[in-house]
Tab-separated table of C-alpha atoms in Angstrom:
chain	number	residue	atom	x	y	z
A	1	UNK	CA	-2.012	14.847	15.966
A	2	UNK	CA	1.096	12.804	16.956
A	3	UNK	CA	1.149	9.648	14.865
A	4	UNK	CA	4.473	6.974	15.754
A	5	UNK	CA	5.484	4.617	12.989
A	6	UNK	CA	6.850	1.077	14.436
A	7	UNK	CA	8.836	-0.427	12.388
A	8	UNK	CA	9.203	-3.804	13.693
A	9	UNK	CA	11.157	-6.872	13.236
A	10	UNK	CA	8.639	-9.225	12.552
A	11	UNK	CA	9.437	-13.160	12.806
A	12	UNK	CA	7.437	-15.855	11.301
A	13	UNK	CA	5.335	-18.132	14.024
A	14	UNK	CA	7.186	-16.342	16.840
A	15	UNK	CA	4.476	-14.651	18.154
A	16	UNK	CA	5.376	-14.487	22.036
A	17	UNK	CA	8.676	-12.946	20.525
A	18	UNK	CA	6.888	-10.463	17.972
A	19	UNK	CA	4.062	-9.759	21.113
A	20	UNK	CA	6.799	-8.802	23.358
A	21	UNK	CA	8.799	-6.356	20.702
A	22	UNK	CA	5.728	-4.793	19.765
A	23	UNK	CA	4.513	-3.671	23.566
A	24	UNK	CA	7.643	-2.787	24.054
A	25	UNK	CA	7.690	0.120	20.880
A	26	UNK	CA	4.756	1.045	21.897
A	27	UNK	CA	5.432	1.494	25.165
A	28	UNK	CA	8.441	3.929	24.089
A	29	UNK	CA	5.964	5.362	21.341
A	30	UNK	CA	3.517	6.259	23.619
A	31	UNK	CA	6.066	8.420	26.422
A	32	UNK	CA	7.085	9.922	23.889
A	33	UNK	CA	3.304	11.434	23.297
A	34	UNK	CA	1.860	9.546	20.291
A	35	UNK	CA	-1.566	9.074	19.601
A	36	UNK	CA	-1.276	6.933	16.540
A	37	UNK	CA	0.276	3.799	17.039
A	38	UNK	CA	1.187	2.018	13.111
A	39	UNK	CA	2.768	-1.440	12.976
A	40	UNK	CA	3.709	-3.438	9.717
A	41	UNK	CA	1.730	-6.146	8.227
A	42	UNK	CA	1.024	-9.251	10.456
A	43	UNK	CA	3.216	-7.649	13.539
A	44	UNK	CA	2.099	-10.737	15.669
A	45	UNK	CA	2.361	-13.850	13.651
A	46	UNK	CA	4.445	-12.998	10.236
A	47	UNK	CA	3.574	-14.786	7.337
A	48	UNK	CA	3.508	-18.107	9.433
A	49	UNK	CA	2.194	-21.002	7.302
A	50	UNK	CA	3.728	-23.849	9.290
A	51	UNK	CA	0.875	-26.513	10.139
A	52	UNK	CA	-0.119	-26.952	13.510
A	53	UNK	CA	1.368	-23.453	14.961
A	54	UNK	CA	-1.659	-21.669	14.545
A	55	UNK	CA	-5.742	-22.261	14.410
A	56	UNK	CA	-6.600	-19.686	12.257
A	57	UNK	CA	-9.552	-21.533	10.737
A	58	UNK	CA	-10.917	-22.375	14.161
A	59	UNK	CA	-10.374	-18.840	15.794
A	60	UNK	CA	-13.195	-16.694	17.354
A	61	UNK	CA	-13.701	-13.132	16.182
A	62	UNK	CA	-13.018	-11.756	19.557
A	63	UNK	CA	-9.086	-12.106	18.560
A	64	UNK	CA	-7.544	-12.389	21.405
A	65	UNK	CA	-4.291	-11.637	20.929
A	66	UNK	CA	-4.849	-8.090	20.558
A	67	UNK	CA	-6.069	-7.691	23.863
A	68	UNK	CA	-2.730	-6.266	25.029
A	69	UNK	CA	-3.504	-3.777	22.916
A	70	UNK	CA	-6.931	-3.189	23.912
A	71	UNK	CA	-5.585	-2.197	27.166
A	72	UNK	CA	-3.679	0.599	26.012
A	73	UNK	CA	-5.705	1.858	23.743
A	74	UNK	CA	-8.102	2.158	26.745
A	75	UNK	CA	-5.357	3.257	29.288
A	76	UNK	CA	-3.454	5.704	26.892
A	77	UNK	CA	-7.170	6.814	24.465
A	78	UNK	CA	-4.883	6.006	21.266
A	79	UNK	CA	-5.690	4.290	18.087
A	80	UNK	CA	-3.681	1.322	16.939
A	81	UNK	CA	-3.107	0.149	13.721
A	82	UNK	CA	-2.079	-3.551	12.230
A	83	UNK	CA	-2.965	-6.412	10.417
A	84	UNK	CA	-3.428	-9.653	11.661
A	85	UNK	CA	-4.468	-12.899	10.450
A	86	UNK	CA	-8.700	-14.056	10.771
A	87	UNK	CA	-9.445	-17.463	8.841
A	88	UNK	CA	-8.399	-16.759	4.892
A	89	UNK	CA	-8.266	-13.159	5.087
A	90	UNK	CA	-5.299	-10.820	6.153
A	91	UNK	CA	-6.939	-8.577	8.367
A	92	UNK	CA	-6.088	-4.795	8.524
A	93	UNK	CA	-7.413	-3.108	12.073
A	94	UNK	CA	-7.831	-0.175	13.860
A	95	UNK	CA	-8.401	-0.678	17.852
A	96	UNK	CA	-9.123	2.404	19.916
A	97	UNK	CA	-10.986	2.543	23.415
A	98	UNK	CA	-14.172	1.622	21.372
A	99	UNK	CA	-13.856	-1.339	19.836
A	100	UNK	CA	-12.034	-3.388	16.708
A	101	UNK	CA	-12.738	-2.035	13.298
A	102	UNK	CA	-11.388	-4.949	10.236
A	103	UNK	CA	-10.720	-4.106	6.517
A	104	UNK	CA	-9.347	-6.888	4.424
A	105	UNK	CA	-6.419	-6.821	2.042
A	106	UNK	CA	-7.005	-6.932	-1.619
A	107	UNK	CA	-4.463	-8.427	-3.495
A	108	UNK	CA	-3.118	-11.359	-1.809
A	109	UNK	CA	0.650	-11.455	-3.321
A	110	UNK	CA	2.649	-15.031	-4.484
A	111	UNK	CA	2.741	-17.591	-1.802
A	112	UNK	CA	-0.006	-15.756	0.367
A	113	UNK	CA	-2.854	-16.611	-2.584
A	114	UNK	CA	-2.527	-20.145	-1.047
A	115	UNK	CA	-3.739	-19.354	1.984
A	116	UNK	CA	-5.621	-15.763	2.100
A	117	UNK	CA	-8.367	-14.681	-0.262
A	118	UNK	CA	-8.858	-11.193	-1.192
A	119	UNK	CA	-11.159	-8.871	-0.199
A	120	UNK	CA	-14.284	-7.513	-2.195
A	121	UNK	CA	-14.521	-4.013	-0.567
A	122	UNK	CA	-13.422	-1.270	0.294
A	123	UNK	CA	-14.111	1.821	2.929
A	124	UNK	CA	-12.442	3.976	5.509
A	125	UNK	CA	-12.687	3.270	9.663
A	126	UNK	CA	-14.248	6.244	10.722
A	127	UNK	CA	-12.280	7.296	13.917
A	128	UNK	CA	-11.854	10.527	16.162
A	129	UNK	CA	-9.017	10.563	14.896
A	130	UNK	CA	-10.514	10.949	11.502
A	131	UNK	CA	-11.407	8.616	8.715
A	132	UNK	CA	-8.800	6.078	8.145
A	133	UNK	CA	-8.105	4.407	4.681
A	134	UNK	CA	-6.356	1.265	5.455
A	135	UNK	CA	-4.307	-0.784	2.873
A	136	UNK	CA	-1.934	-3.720	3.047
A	137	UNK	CA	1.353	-3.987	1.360
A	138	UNK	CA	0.624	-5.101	-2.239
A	139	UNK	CA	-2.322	-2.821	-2.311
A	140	UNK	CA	-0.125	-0.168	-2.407
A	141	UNK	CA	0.971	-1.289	-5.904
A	142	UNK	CA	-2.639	-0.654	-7.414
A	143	UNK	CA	-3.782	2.989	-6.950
A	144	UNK	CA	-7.264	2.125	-7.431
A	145	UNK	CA	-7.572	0.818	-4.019
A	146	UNK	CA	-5.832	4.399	-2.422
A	147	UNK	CA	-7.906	6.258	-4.573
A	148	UNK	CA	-11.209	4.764	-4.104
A	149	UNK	CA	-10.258	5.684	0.101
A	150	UNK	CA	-10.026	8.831	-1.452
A	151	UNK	CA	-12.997	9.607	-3.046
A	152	UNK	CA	-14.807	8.084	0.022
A	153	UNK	CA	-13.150	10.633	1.942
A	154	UNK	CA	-10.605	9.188	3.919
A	155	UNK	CA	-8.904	11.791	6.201
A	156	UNK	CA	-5.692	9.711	6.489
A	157	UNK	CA	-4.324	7.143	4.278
A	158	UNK	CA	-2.352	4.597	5.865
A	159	UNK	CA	-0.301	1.297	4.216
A	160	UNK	CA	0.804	-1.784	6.701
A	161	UNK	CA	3.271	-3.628	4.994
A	162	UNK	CA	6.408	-5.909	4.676
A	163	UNK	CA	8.340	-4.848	1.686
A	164	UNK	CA	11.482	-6.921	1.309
A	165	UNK	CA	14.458	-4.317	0.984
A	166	UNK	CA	15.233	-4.893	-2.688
A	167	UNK	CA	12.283	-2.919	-3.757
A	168	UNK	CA	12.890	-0.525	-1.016
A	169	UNK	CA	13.000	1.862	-3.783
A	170	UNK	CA	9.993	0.590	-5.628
A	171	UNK	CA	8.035	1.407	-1.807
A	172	UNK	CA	9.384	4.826	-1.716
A	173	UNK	CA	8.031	6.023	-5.145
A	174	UNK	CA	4.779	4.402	-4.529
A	175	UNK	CA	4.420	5.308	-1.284
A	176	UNK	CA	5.155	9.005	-2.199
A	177	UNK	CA	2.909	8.593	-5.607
A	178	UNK	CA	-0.508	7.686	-3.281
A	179	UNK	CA	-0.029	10.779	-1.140
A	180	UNK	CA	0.650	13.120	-3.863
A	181	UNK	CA	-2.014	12.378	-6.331
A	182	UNK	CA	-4.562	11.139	-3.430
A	183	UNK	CA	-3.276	14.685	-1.720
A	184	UNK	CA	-4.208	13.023	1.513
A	185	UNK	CA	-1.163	12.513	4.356
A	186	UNK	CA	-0.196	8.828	4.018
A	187	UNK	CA	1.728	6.857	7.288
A	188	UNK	CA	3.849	4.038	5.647
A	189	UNK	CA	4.492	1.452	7.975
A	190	UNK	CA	7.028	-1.158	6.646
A	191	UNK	CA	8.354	-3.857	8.462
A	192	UNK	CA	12.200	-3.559	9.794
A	193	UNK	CA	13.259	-6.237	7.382
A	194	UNK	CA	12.642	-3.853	4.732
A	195	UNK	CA	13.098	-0.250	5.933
A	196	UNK	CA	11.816	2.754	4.685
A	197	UNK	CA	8.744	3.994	6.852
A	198	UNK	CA	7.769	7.056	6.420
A	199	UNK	CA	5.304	9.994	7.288
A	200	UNK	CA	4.360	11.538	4.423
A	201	UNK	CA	2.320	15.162	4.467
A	202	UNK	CA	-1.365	15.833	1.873
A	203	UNK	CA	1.787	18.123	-0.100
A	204	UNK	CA	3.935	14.804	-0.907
A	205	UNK	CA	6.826	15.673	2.008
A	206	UNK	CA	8.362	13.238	3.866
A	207	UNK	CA	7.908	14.532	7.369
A	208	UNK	CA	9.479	11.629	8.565
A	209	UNK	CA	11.472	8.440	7.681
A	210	UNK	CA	13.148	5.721	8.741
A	211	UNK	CA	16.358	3.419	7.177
A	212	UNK	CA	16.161	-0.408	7.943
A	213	UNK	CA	16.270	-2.293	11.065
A	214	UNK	CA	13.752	-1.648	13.876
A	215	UNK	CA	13.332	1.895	14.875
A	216	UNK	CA	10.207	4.132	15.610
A	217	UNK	CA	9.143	7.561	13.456
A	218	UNK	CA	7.451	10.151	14.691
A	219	UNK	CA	5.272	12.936	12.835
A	220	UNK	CA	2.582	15.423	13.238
A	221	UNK	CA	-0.526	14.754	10.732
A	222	UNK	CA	-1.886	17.746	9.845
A	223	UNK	CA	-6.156	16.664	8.784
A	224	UNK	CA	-7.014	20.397	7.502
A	225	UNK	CA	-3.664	20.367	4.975
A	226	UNK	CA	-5.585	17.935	2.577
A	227	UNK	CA	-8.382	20.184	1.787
A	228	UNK	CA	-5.459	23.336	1.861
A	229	UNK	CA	-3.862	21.418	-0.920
A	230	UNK	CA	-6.538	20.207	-3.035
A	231	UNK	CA	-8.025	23.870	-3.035
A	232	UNK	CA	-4.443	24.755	-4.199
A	233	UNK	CA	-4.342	22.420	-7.001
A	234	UNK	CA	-8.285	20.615	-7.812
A	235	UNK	CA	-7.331	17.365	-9.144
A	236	UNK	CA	-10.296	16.177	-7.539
A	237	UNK	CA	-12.703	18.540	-8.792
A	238	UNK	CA	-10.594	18.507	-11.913
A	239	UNK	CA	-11.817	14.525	-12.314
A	240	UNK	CA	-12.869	13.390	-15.690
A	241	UNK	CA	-14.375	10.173	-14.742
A	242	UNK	CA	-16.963	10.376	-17.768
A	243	UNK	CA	-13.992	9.993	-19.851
A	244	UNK	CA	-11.824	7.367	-17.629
């Protein structure tokens, strides 16, 4: 399973600008045979809080500006991963030929507590693809949220973000933490701004990664590898929950 990382450069209420970068990625993403298509956190919009550009409050569900998108997930049978914004929340998606499936971030971070809310649950997307556990940049700092996707049996993990580059690091140690001890294959998708995507194997390798500025990462997810791994080493059955 070809999966394409898109690490975009995302600009704040420039959204014919970020529409037209993003079609264009995954236009070269999908030649070159992906099935997967991740982009960063809020690909479309940014973190746009300017009055007036937007009607979040006011929008319908149908979100309309991922219809693009719609119409290659039904012309090229991929699934597409993002965020976008829907009222308060900060909306992570997956869009394939079937319809929209929303999870919402967690843990709004600083600034963004003024204007999202966090969300009270948490599940994988089931997909053909398998079952997606979706997380949005500051999530990725509590390992409860990456774990509970575990333990609901989440094929693939995958994290939407926009990590600034001075804690580049900081998103490479936690991004390589939540694969290893979730031993699940984890697709990183930071935004160009920040750098470091990567595709990240059930074993903890990096099959894949990416410095700053934009650029697109490619990688073959292997599903079966997870339960390889955790047969290898049991942490899960190995669980004490009785005692934590």
């Amino acid at each position: 399973m070809r999966a394409a990382l898109l690490q975009q450069t995302v600009l704040p209420c420039q959204d014919p600008e970020n529409l037209s970068r993003a079609l264009l990625l995954a236009s070269s993403a999908l030649e070159m045979g992906a099935e997967i298509l991740v982009y960063p956190e809020l690909f479309l919009s940014g973190f746009c809080y300017e009055p007036g550009v937007h009607l979040w409050e006011g929008a319908t569900a149908a979100f309309e500006e991922l219809d693009p998108f719609r119409a290659l997930a039904i012309d090229y049978d991929c699934l597409i991963i993002g965020s976008v914004r829907g009222g308060r929340s900060n909306l992570g998606f997956c869009l394939d030929r079937t319809g929209l499936k929303l999870r919402p971030k967690i843990h709004p971070f600083g600034e963004e507590k003024k204007h999202f809310d966090g969300g009270d649950s948490i599940s994988p997307i089931a997909t053909r693809w398998g079952r997606v556990g979706l997380e949005i940049c500051y999530d990725l700092r509590f390992p409860e949220v990456a774990r509970s996707l575990a333990l609901q049996d989440a094929d693939i993990l995958v994290t939407v973000a926009q990590f600034p580059e001075q804690r580049r690091e900081q998103w490479r140690a936690l991004s390589l933490a939540r694969a290893i001890e979730n031993q699940i294959p984890h697709l990183a998708c930071n935004w160009a701004e920040g750098g470091g995507s990567m595709i990240i194997s059930a074993r903890g390798t990096v099959l894949a990664g990416a410095e700053c500025g934009e650029e697109i990462i490619f990688g073959e997810v292997d599903l079966f590898e997870r339960d390889q791994v955790r047969g290898e080493i049991p942490c899960f059955a190995d669980r004490r929950p009785e005692v934590y």
